[in-house]
Amino acid sequence: MKNLFLVAFVFSVLIVSCSKKEPADLYPADSAKASYDTIAVDSFSNGATSVDIVRQIKMSSQKYQDSVKEALKLQEQEKKLKEELEKENKKKTEDEKKKTDEEKKQKVSEVPAANETKTE
């Protein structure tokens, strides 16, 4: 019995939802008309702008130019930082070489002095 009521309810919902309704007129005759041209322009028709021209317009815009300048500044800063790091690394390696050379010289000078005392 409960199933019969459920089937009847579902059937009535389907009938109501599937019944034909008159669509509302989206563009009534007395509506205001646009005072400008709303015709779509095909990419191959007269008056269409090509992709290259649009690209040139975007590239010449002030915002694009500013972003290019900023990118160049960032690259220059990165180069300067890299150069400074390289200079510091070179200085460190030179200092280490000097230290090792001095240590070698000290060891070499100590070894003959030790040999001289043994031979006496």
Short mmCIF file of C-alpha atoms in Angstrom, two decimals:
data_model
loop_
_atom_site.label_atom_id
_atom_site.label_comp_id
_atom_site.label_asym_id
_atom_site.label_seq_id
_atom_site.Cartn_x
_atom_site.Cartn_y
_atom_site.Cartn_z
CA MET A 1 0.00 0.00 0.00
CA LYS A 2 2.82 2.39 0.91
CA ASN A 3 4.58 1.54 -2.33
CA LEU A 4 1.42 2.34 -4.31
CA PHE A 5 1.25 5.85 -2.78
CA LEU A 6 4.93 6.39 -3.49
CA VAL A 7 4.56 5.30 -7.12
CA ALA A 8 1.51 7.54 -7.54
CA PHE A 9 3.40 10.51 -6.05
CA VAL A 10 6.41 10.01 -8.31
CA PHE A 11 4.15 9.56 -11.34
CA SER A 12 2.27 12.79 -10.59
CA VAL A 13 5.55 14.71 -10.14
CA LEU A 14 6.76 13.42 -13.51
CA ILE A 15 3.53 14.41 -15.26
CA VAL A 16 3.63 17.91 -13.81
CA SER A 17 7.32 18.43 -14.58
CA CYS A 18 7.09 17.07 -18.13
CA SER A 19 3.98 18.96 -19.16
CA LYS A 20 4.49 21.50 -21.93
CA LYS A 21 4.78 25.04 -20.79
CA GLU A 22 4.84 28.07 -23.01
CA PRO A 23 8.33 29.56 -22.91
CA ALA A 24 8.59 33.12 -21.81
CA ASP A 25 9.55 35.48 -24.62
CA LEU A 26 13.15 36.43 -23.95
CA TYR A 27 13.08 39.28 -26.46
CA PRO A 28 9.68 40.95 -26.43
CA ALA A 29 8.86 43.21 -29.37
CA ASP A 30 8.57 46.37 -27.28
CA SER A 31 11.90 45.93 -25.44
CA ALA A 32 14.71 48.47 -25.74
CA LYS A 33 17.15 47.79 -28.55
CA ALA A 34 20.86 48.28 -28.28
CA SER A 35 22.18 51.39 -30.03
CA TYR A 36 25.47 49.73 -30.89
CA ASP A 37 26.51 46.95 -33.22
CA THR A 38 26.19 43.54 -31.58
CA ILE A 39 27.14 41.44 -34.59
CA ALA A 40 29.90 38.97 -33.87
CA VAL A 41 33.03 39.54 -35.96
CA ASP A 42 34.59 36.47 -37.46
CA SER A 43 38.36 36.29 -37.21
CA PHE A 44 38.64 36.20 -41.02
CA SER A 45 36.13 38.97 -41.79
CA ASN A 46 36.86 42.62 -42.51
CA GLY A 47 37.51 44.65 -39.38
CA ALA A 48 38.80 41.73 -37.33
CA THR A 49 42.11 42.24 -35.59
CA SER A 50 44.74 39.61 -36.07
CA VAL A 51 46.48 37.85 -33.24
CA ASP A 52 49.76 39.57 -34.10
CA ILE A 53 48.24 43.03 -33.84
CA VAL A 54 46.62 42.24 -30.50
CA ARG A 55 49.98 40.91 -29.29
CA GLN A 56 51.72 44.11 -30.38
CA ILE A 57 49.10 46.21 -28.59
CA LYS A 58 49.58 44.24 -25.38
CA MET A 59 53.36 44.46 -25.66
CA SER A 60 53.26 48.22 -26.11
CA SER A 61 51.09 48.77 -23.07
CA GLN A 62 52.64 50.55 -20.10
CA LYS A 63 51.92 47.68 -17.72
CA TYR A 64 53.83 45.25 -19.94
CA GLN A 65 56.76 47.64 -20.29
CA ASP A 66 56.90 48.11 -16.52
CA SER A 67 56.92 44.36 -15.94
CA VAL A 68 59.75 43.92 -18.44
CA LYS A 69 61.81 46.63 -16.71
CA GLU A 70 61.19 45.04 -13.33
CA ALA A 71 62.24 41.64 -14.62
CA LEU A 72 65.47 43.13 -15.98
CA LYS A 73 66.21 44.77 -12.63
CA LEU A 74 65.70 41.46 -10.84
CA GLN A 75 68.07 39.73 -13.26
CA GLU A 76 70.73 42.39 -12.68
CA GLN A 77 70.40 42.04 -8.92
CA GLU A 78 70.77 38.27 -9.20
CA LYS A 79 73.91 38.70 -11.32
CA LYS A 80 75.40 41.10 -8.78
CA LEU A 81 74.69 38.70 -5.93
CA LYS A 82 76.27 35.83 -7.85
CA GLU A 83 79.36 37.91 -8.60
CA GLU A 84 79.73 38.89 -4.95
CA LEU A 85 79.38 35.26 -3.86
CA GLU A 86 82.01 34.21 -6.39
CA LYS A 87 84.39 36.90 -5.14
CA GLU A 88 83.89 35.81 -1.55
CA ASN A 89 84.44 32.18 -2.49
CA LYS A 90 87.64 33.09 -4.36
CA LYS A 91 88.92 35.04 -1.36
CA LYS A 92 88.16 32.14 0.94
CA THR A 93 89.94 29.65 -1.29
CA GLU A 94 92.96 31.94 -1.61
CA ASP A 95 93.10 32.36 2.16
CA GLU A 96 92.89 28.60 2.63
CA LYS A 97 95.67 28.06 0.07
CA LYS A 98 97.87 30.59 1.85
CA LYS A 99 97.25 28.91 5.17
CA THR A 100 98.04 25.47 3.82
CA ASP A 101 101.18 26.79 2.12
CA GLU A 102 102.33 28.39 5.36
CA GLU A 103 101.65 25.18 7.26
CA LYS A 104 103.66 23.21 4.70
CA LYS A 105 106.54 25.64 4.95
CA GLN A 106 106.48 25.40 8.74
CA LYS A 107 106.46 21.62 8.57
CA VAL A 108 109.29 21.60 6.07
CA SER A 109 111.34 24.01 8.21
CA GLU A 110 110.66 21.93 11.32
CA VAL A 111 111.71 18.66 9.69
CA PRO A 112 115.28 19.80 8.75
CA ALA A 113 115.75 21.34 12.16
CA ALA A 114 114.81 18.04 13.75
CA ASN A 115 117.19 16.19 11.40
CA GLU A 116 120.07 18.51 12.29
CA THR A 117 119.68 17.81 16.00
CA LYS A 118 119.69 14.10 15.38
CA THR A 119 122.88 14.14 13.34
CA GLU A 120 124.86 16.03 15.94
#
